[in-house]
Coordinates of C-alpha atoms and ligand atoms in Angstrom, one line a residue:
X657 CA 352.7 88.3 193.9
X658 CA 355.1 90.5 191.8
X659 CA 356.7 89.9 188.6
X660 CA 358.6 92.1 185.9
X661 CA 356.2 90.8 183.1
X662 CA 353.1 88.8 183.6
X663 CA 352.2 86.8 180.5
X664 CA 348.7 85.8 179.9
X665 CA 348.6 82.5 177.7
X666 CA 350.7 79.4 177.9
X667 CA 350.8 78.6 174.2
X668 CA 353.7 79.1 171.7
X669 CA 353.7 82.9 172.2
X670 CA 353.6 82.9 175.9
X671 CA 356.0 80.2 176.4
X672 CA 358.5 81.5 173.9
X673 CA 358.4 84.9 175.3
X674 CA 358.7 83.9 178.9
X675 CA 361.8 81.7 177.5
X676 CA 363.6 84.6 176.0
X677 CA 363.1 87.0 178.6
X678 CA 364.1 84.6 181.6
X679 CA 367.3 84.0 179.6
X680 CA 367.8 87.7 179.7
X681 CA 367.6 87.7 183.6
X682 CA 363.8 89.4 183.2
X683 CA 361.3 87.7 185.6
X684 CA 358.0 86.4 184.4
X685 CA 354.8 84.5 185.4
X686 CA 352.9 82.6 182.7
X687 CA 349.1 82.3 183.3
X688 CA 347.3 79.7 181.4
X689 CA 343.6 78.9 181.4
X690 CA 344.2 75.2 180.4
X691 CA 346.0 72.1 181.7
X692 CA 349.3 71.5 180.2
X693 CA 347.9 68.3 178.9
X694 CA 345.1 70.1 177.0
X695 CA 347.7 72.6 175.6
X696 CA 349.9 69.9 174.4
X697 CA 346.9 67.8 172.8
X698 CA 346.3 70.8 170.4
X699 CA 347.2 69.7 166.7
X700 CA 348.2 73.0 164.9
X701 CA 350.9 74.3 162.8
X702 CA 353.2 72.3 161.1
X703 CA 355.7 74.4 159.0
X704 CA 358.5 76.7 160.6
X705 CA 360.1 79.6 158.9
X706 CA 363.9 79.8 159.1
X707 CA 363.6 82.7 161.3
X708 CA 361.4 80.9 163.7
X709 CA 363.9 77.9 163.7
X710 CA 366.7 80.6 164.4
X711 CA 364.8 82.3 167.3
X712 CA 363.9 78.9 168.7
X713 CA 367.7 78.0 168.6
X714 CA 368.5 81.2 170.4
X715 CA 365.9 80.6 173.1
X716 CA 367.7 77.2 173.9
X717 CA 365.1 74.9 172.4
X718 CA 366.7 74.1 169.0
X719 CA 368.2 70.7 169.9
X720 CA 365.1 68.3 169.2
X721 CA 364.0 70.4 166.4
X722 CA 367.5 70.2 164.7
X723 CA 367.3 66.5 165.3
X724 CA 363.9 65.7 164.2
X725 CA 362.8 68.8 162.1
X726 CA 362.6 68.0 158.3
X727 CA 364.0 70.3 156.1
X728 CA 362.0 71.1 152.8
X729 CA 363.5 73.0 149.8
X730 CA 360.3 73.5 147.9
X731 CA 356.6 72.5 147.8
X732 CA 354.3 71.0 145.2
X733 CA 351.0 72.6 144.0
X734 CA 348.5 70.6 142.1
X735 CA 345.9 72.3 139.5
X736 CA 343.7 70.7 136.8
X737 CA 346.9 71.1 134.5
X738 CA 348.8 68.9 136.7
X739 CA 351.4 69.1 139.4
X740 CA 354.5 71.4 139.4
X741 CA 356.8 72.4 142.2
X742 CA 358.2 75.7 143.7
X743 CA 361.8 75.4 144.7
X744 CA 362.5 77.7 147.6
X745 CA 366.2 76.6 147.5
X746 CA 366.7 77.2 143.7
X747 CA 364.7 80.4 143.6
X748 CA 366.0 82.3 146.7
X749 CA 368.2 80.1 148.7
X750 CA 365.9 79.5 151.7
X751 CA 364.1 76.3 152.9
X752 CA 361.4 75.8 155.6
X753 CA 361.3 73.2 158.5
X754 CA 358.7 70.6 158.9
X755 CA 358.2 70.2 162.9
X756 CA 354.8 70.4 164.5
X757 CA 353.7 73.3 166.7
X758 CA 352.6 70.6 169.4
X759 CA 356.5 69.5 169.6
X760 CA 357.5 73.3 169.8
X761 CA 355.3 73.7 172.7
X762 CA 356.5 70.5 174.4
X763 CA 360.2 71.8 174.0
X764 CA 359.0 75.2 175.4
X765 CA 357.6 73.6 178.4
X766 CA 360.5 71.4 179.0
X767 CA 362.9 74.4 178.8
X768 CA 360.7 76.6 181.1
X769 CA 360.5 73.7 183.7
X770 CA 364.3 73.6 183.6
X771 CA 364.5 77.3 184.3
X772 CA 362.0 76.9 187.3
X773 CA 359.6 79.3 185.4
X774 CA 356.5 80.1 187.2
X775 CA 353.6 78.7 185.0
X776 CA 350.2 78.8 186.6
X777 CA 347.8 76.5 184.6
X778 CA 344.0 76.1 185.1
X779 CA 343.5 79.7 186.1
X780 CA 340.2 81.5 185.5
X781 CA 338.4 84.8 185.4
X782 CA 341.8 86.5 184.4
X783 CA 341.2 90.2 184.4
X784 CA 343.8 93.1 183.4
X785 CA 343.8 96.5 185.7
X786 CA 345.4 99.8 185.7
X787 CA 347.1 99.2 182.2
X788 CA 347.6 102.8 181.5
X789 CA 349.6 103.5 184.9
X790 CA 353.1 102.4 185.9
X791 CA 351.4 99.7 188.2
X792 CA 349.4 97.4 186.1
X793 CA 348.1 94.3 187.6
X794 CA 346.2 91.0 187.0
X795 CA 343.6 89.3 188.8
X796 CA 342.6 85.6 188.6
X797 CA 341.1 82.7 190.2
X798 CA 343.1 79.5 190.9
X799 CA 342.4 76.6 193.3
X800 CA 339.4 78.5 194.2
X801 CA 341.4 81.2 195.7
X802 CA 341.3 84.8 194.2
X803 CA 344.9 86.1 193.3
X804 CA 346.6 88.9 191.9
X805 CA 350.0 89.7 190.1
X806 CA 351.7 93.1 190.1
X807 CA 354.1 93.8 187.2
X808 CA 355.9 96.3 185.2
X809 CA 354.4 95.0 182.0
X810 CA 351.6 92.7 180.9
X811 CA 351.9 90.8 177.8
X812 CA 348.6 89.2 176.1
X813 CA 349.6 85.9 174.6
X814 CA 346.1 84.3 175.1
X815 CA 345.0 83.7 171.6
X816 CA 341.9 85.0 169.5
X817 CA 339.4 84.3 172.3
X818 CA 341.5 85.6 175.3
X819 CA 340.8 88.8 177.6
X820 CA 343.8 90.8 176.5
X821 CA 342.6 92.4 173.3
X822 CA 339.2 93.1 174.9
X823 CA 341.0 95.1 177.6
X824 CA 341.9 97.8 175.2
X825 CA 339.2 100.1 175.0
X826 CA 337.0 99.4 171.8
X827 CA 337.3 103.0 170.6
X828 CA 341.0 102.9 170.9
X829 CA 341.1 99.6 168.7
X830 CA 340.8 99.2 165.0
X831 CA 339.9 95.8 163.9
X832 CA 340.2 94.4 160.3
X833 CA 338.5 91.0 159.4
X834 CA 337.7 88.8 156.5
X835 CA 335.6 85.6 157.3
X836 CA 336.3 83.2 154.4
X837 CA 333.2 81.0 153.6
X838 CA 334.7 77.6 154.3
X839 CA 336.6 75.8 156.9
X840 CA 339.5 73.2 156.9
X841 CA 338.8 69.6 158.0
X842 CA 342.1 68.3 159.2
X843 CA 342.9 64.6 160.1
X844 CA 346.3 63.5 161.7
X845 CA 347.0 59.7 161.0
X846 CA 349.9 57.4 161.7
X847 CA 350.5 56.8 158.0
X848 CA 353.3 57.2 155.7
X849 CA 352.9 60.9 154.1
X850 CA 351.7 61.1 150.7
X851 CA 354.8 62.6 149.2
X852 CA 358.1 63.8 150.4
X853 CA 357.1 67.5 150.4
X854 CA 353.7 69.2 150.9
X855 CA 351.3 69.4 148.2
X856 CA 348.7 72.0 148.0
X857 CA 345.8 71.4 145.6
X858 CA 343.5 73.4 143.8
X859 CA 340.4 71.2 143.0
X860 CA 337.0 71.6 141.4
X861 CA 335.7 70.0 144.3
X862 CA 337.7 72.1 147.1
X863 CA 341.3 72.8 148.3
X864 CA 343.3 69.9 149.7
X865 CA 346.6 69.9 151.6
X866 CA 348.8 66.8 152.0
X867 CA 351.1 67.6 154.9
X868 CA 353.2 65.6 157.6
X869 CA 354.7 65.8 161.0
X870 CA 357.3 62.9 160.5
X871 CA 357.9 59.9 158.2
X872 CA 355.1 57.9 159.9
X873 CA 352.6 60.7 160.9
X874 CA 350.7 62.6 158.3
X875 CA 348.7 65.6 158.5
X876 CA 345.8 66.3 155.8
X877 CA 343.1 68.8 155.4
X878 CA 339.9 69.3 152.8
X879 CA 338.1 72.3 152.4
X880 CA 334.6 71.9 153.5
X881 CA 331.4 74.1 154.1
X882 CA 331.1 76.0 157.4
X883 CA 328.0 73.8 158.1
X884 CA 330.1 70.6 158.2
X885 CA 330.9 69.2 161.8
X886 CA 333.9 66.9 161.9
X887 CA 331.8 64.2 163.4
X888 CA 329.7 64.2 160.0
X889 CA 332.9 62.8 158.4
X890 CA 333.8 59.1 158.7
X891 CA 337.5 58.4 158.2
X892 CA 336.5 56.3 154.9
X893 CA 334.5 59.7 153.7
X894 CA 337.5 61.7 154.4
X895 CA 340.0 59.6 152.5
X896 CA 337.7 59.0 149.5
X897 CA 337.3 62.9 149.2
X898 CA 341.0 63.4 149.8
X899 CA 341.7 61.0 146.9
X900 CA 339.4 62.8 144.6
X901 CA 341.4 66.0 145.2
X902 CA 344.9 65.0 145.0
X903 CA 346.8 64.0 141.8
X904 CA 345.9 60.6 140.6
X905 CA 349.5 59.5 140.8
X906 CA 349.5 60.5 144.5
X907 CA 346.0 59.2 145.4
X908 CA 346.8 55.8 144.2
X909 CA 349.8 55.4 146.5
X910 CA 348.0 57.0 149.5
X911 CA 348.3 55.1 152.8
X912 CA 345.0 55.5 154.7
X913 CA 344.6 54.6 158.4
X914 CA 342.4 55.5 161.5
X915 CA 342.4 59.5 162.3
X916 CA 343.9 60.0 165.5
X917 CA 342.6 63.7 165.4
X918 CA 339.8 65.2 163.4
X919 CA 338.9 68.6 163.7
X920 CA 337.4 71.6 161.6
X921 CA 339.2 75.0 161.8
X922 CA 337.3 77.9 160.5
X923 CA 339.4 80.5 158.2
X924 CA 339.6 84.0 158.8
X925 CA 342.0 87.1 158.5
X926 CA 342.0 89.3 161.5
X927 CA 344.2 92.2 162.6
X928 CA 343.7 94.3 165.7
X929 CA 345.9 97.7 165.8
X930 CA 347.6 98.8 167.9
X931 CA 349.2 96.1 169.8
X932 CA 349.4 97.8 172.7
X933 CA 347.7 100.0 175.4
X934 CA 349.7 101.5 178.0
X935 CA 351.7 98.6 179.6
X936 CA 349.8 96.1 178.0
X937 CA 351.4 94.6 174.8
X938 CA 349.7 91.8 172.5
X939 CA 351.3 89.1 170.7
X940 CA 350.4 86.0 168.4
X941 CA 347.0 85.0 167.8
X942 CA 345.6 87.5 170.5
X943 CA 346.2 90.1 167.9
X944 CA 346.2 88.6 164.5
X945 CA 344.8 85.4 162.9
X946 CA 345.6 84.3 159.2
X947 CA 344.1 81.5 157.3
X948 CA 346.5 78.7 157.6
X949 CA 347.0 78.2 153.8
X950 CA 350.4 80.1 154.0
X951 CA 351.3 78.4 157.0
X952 CA 351.9 81.8 158.9
X953 CA 350.1 81.8 162.1
X954 CA 352.8 80.4 164.4
X955 CA 355.8 82.0 162.3
X956 CA 353.8 85.5 162.9
X957 CA 353.6 84.9 166.7
X958 CA 357.4 84.2 166.6
X959 CA 358.4 87.4 165.0
X960 CA 356.0 89.3 167.4
X961 CA 357.8 87.5 170.3
X962 CA 361.3 88.4 168.9
X963 CA 360.3 91.9 168.5
X964 CA 358.8 92.3 171.9
X965 CA 361.4 90.4 173.7
X966 CA 363.9 92.9 172.3
X967 CA 361.9 95.8 173.0
X968 CA 361.1 94.8 177.1
X969 CA 364.9 93.6 177.5
X970 CA 365.9 96.9 176.3
X971 CA 363.4 98.7 178.3
X972 CA 364.5 97.1 181.5
X973 CA 367.9 98.1 180.4
X974 CA 366.8 101.9 180.4
X975 CA 366.2 102.3 176.7
X976 CA 362.5 102.3 175.8
X977 CA 362.9 103.2 172.0
X978 CA 362.3 99.4 170.8
X979 CA 359.2 98.8 173.1
X980 CA 357.7 102.1 171.6
X981 CA 358.2 100.8 168.2
X982 CA 357.2 97.4 168.8
X983 CA 353.4 97.8 167.5
X984 CA 354.2 99.4 164.1
X985 CA 357.4 97.1 163.8
X986 CA 355.3 93.9 164.0
X987 CA 352.2 95.3 162.1
X988 CA 354.5 95.8 159.1
X989 CA 355.4 92.1 158.8
X990 CA 351.8 91.1 160.0
X991 CA 350.2 92.9 157.2
X992 CA 352.8 91.0 154.6
X993 CA 351.8 87.9 156.0
X994 CA 348.0 88.8 156.0
X995 CA 348.5 89.7 152.3
X996 CA 350.2 86.6 151.5
X997 CA 347.9 84.2 153.2
X998 CA 345.0 85.8 151.8
X999 CA 346.4 85.5 148.2
X1000 CA 347.4 81.9 148.9
X1001 CA 343.8 81.2 150.1
X1002 CA 342.4 82.9 147.0
X1003 CA 344.1 81.1 144.3
X1004 CA 343.8 77.7 146.2
X1005 CA 340.1 77.5 147.3
X1006 CA 336.8 77.0 145.4
X1007 CA 334.5 80.2 146.6
X1008 CA 330.8 79.4 146.8
X1009 CA 329.8 82.6 144.9
X1010 CA 333.0 83.0 142.6
X1011 CA 332.0 83.9 139.0
X1012 CA 333.4 82.3 135.9
X1013 CA 335.7 85.3 135.6
X1014 CA 337.1 84.7 139.1
X1015 CA 337.8 81.0 138.0
X1016 CA 339.7 82.3 135.0
X1017 CA 341.9 84.8 137.2
X1018 CA 342.4 81.9 139.6
X1019 CA 343.7 79.7 136.7
X1020 CA 345.8 82.6 135.3
X1021 CA 347.3 83.2 138.9
X1022 CA 348.5 79.6 139.0
X1023 CA 349.7 79.6 135.6
X1024 CA 351.8 82.5 136.3
X1025 CA 353.0 80.6 139.4
X1026 CA 353.8 77.4 137.5
X1027 CA 355.6 79.2 134.4
X1028 CA 357.3 82.4 135.9
X1029 CA 360.5 82.1 137.7
X1030 CA 359.9 85.7 139.2
X1031 CA 356.4 84.7 140.2
X1032 CA 357.9 81.5 142.1
X1033 CA 360.7 83.9 143.7
X1034 CA 358.1 86.0 145.3
X1035 CA 355.9 83.1 146.5
X1036 CA 359.0 81.5 148.1
X1037 CA 360.1 84.8 149.7
X1038 CA 356.8 85.1 151.3
X1039 CA 356.4 81.3 152.4
X1040 CA 359.8 80.8 153.7
X1041 CA 359.4 83.9 155.8
X1042 CA 360.2 87.7 155.2
X1043 CA 363.2 89.0 157.1
X1044 CA 362.4 90.1 160.7
Ligands
LIG1183 P1 347.3 80.0 171.1 O1 346.0 80.2 170.7 O2 348.2 78.8 170.5 O3 347.6 80.1 172.8 C1 346.9 80.9 173.5 C2 346.8 80.5 174.8 O4 346.2 81.2 175.7 C3 346.0 78.9 174.8 O5 347.0 77.9 175.3 C4 344.8 79.6 175.6 O6 344.3 78.3 176.5 C5 345.3 80.5 176.7 N1 344.2 81.4 177.3 C6 343.2 81.7 176.3 N2 342.4 82.5 177.0 C7 343.0 82.6 178.6 C8 342.6 83.3 179.5 N3 341.4 84.0 179.8 N4 343.4 83.0 180.6 C9 344.7 82.5 180.4 N5 345.0 81.8 179.3 C10 344.2 81.9 178.3 N6 348.8 78.0 162.0 C11 349.7 77.5 161.2 O7 351.0 78.1 160.9 N7 349.4 76.4 160.4 C12 348.5 75.8 160.9 O8 347.9 74.8 160.2 C13 347.5 76.2 161.7 N8 346.3 75.4 162.2 C14 345.4 76.0 163.3 C15 344.3 75.3 163.5 C16 343.4 76.0 164.5 C17 342.2 75.0 165.1 C18 343.9 77.2 165.2 C19 342.9 77.6 166.3 C20 344.9 77.8 164.8 C21 345.8 77.2 163.9 N9 347.0 77.8 163.4 C22 348.0 77.2 162.6 C23 347.5 79.0 164.0 C24 348.1 78.6 165.3 O9 349.2 77.9 165.2 C25 348.6 79.9 166.2 O10 349.3 80.7 165.3 C26 349.3 79.7 167.2 O11 348.8 78.7 168.1 C27 349.5 80.9 168.0 O12 350.2 80.9 169.1 P2 349.6 81.9 170.3 O13 349.8 83.1 170.2 O14 350.3 81.2 171.6 O15 348.1 81.4 170.7
LIG1184 C1 350.2 71.5 158.5 O1 350.9 70.6 158.2 O2 349.6 71.5 159.8 C2 350.1 72.7 157.6 C3 351.2 72.8 156.8 C4 350.9 74.0 156.0 C5 350.0 75.0 156.1 C6 348.9 74.4 157.1 C7 349.1 73.4 157.6 O3 349.8 75.7 155.0

């Protein structure tokens, strides 16, 4: 089999890249390890930056998002001193849209099907070859058969655990990592959301987040030790702990119900540089991971795909400059989001080894955010998304 761009990974990065390239007349093949049902069963991100919304519209998958997405003009933060709001719209004239990653992926699959895209799922033993030549190729198993795809370019959209990043020689890659000493226990429930907007809570018992997917589907998280397992938490125990960490006036009115999804996500900050090796390019979680505190993961995948699709489209038209610049251009925005996600995580969580001094600094950071318009504008700028 031969194509122009072979994409490894059928998550949001891979599907969005394939959609944008196909709309520009470039042939793609997407290789996905899991079944489509498995990919669509993942509960991940919930908040889209405006840049992501506009990119999805340009990709032709904005219709349902525009109908069902919920625009939020600000967010609430809760501390020992009470709850306060950061008004994105008032501070910088920007907003975010609440629309689950699962729905983004569903819309992308539908659009790719309508475009008769070649998406090969349930592949295994994916291996990348001859990346530093002009004739790279991918081998894999599917349906018990060994197969090969020759391509002009290969893009690794295969997430943190995929083979693409590892295909770059270890001495050619620099990796930066911070692993956080806690995880997020997340619950999805068919209940009315706790509030109109998201609530990020800093509490002595640990961080909590009240989010949502739509007016009848809520998404909640609480910080838990890395030693916890989701099966150790009954629904009742989760709701009790969440109530303790949310402001009393919110906890009183909390609608609870059976969890329809319950899982623990570890938190890490991770970047690999460069995001290219010969004719292999990396995009999304294959190249970087952020703690979900800043709602950046999916949004960074979108800006990578924006830059990379521009570069590939120009390269196939004879101008390779944007493709040459891809890694540096993407990493500039990635590191800005890394900083913001680290900062949000550092001011909202309880760290097992934190000192009294650390605690006072955290309180001072939160007080600045509560009382300084310039601090709120800076947070709003980063949360709603830095320009592409
Ligand atoms: P993905 O990991 O989504 O997709 C990679 C795809 O590659 C997968 O479908 C995988 O099956 C496939 N793949 C892997 N190895 C392969 C192989 N060998 N061959 C073929 N295919 C292969 N972000 C937020 O903004 N907010 C959140 O609340 C949030 N919560 C998260 C919770 C969890 C548990 C995780 C893991 C991530 C979370 N994220 C969150 C980040 C998440 O949304 C990612 O940023 C987003 O999924 C990135 O999309 P992709 O780059 O496509 O990677
Ligand atoms: C979510 O709704 O899943 C969500 C929202 C904001 C975050 C993290 C997760 O910062």
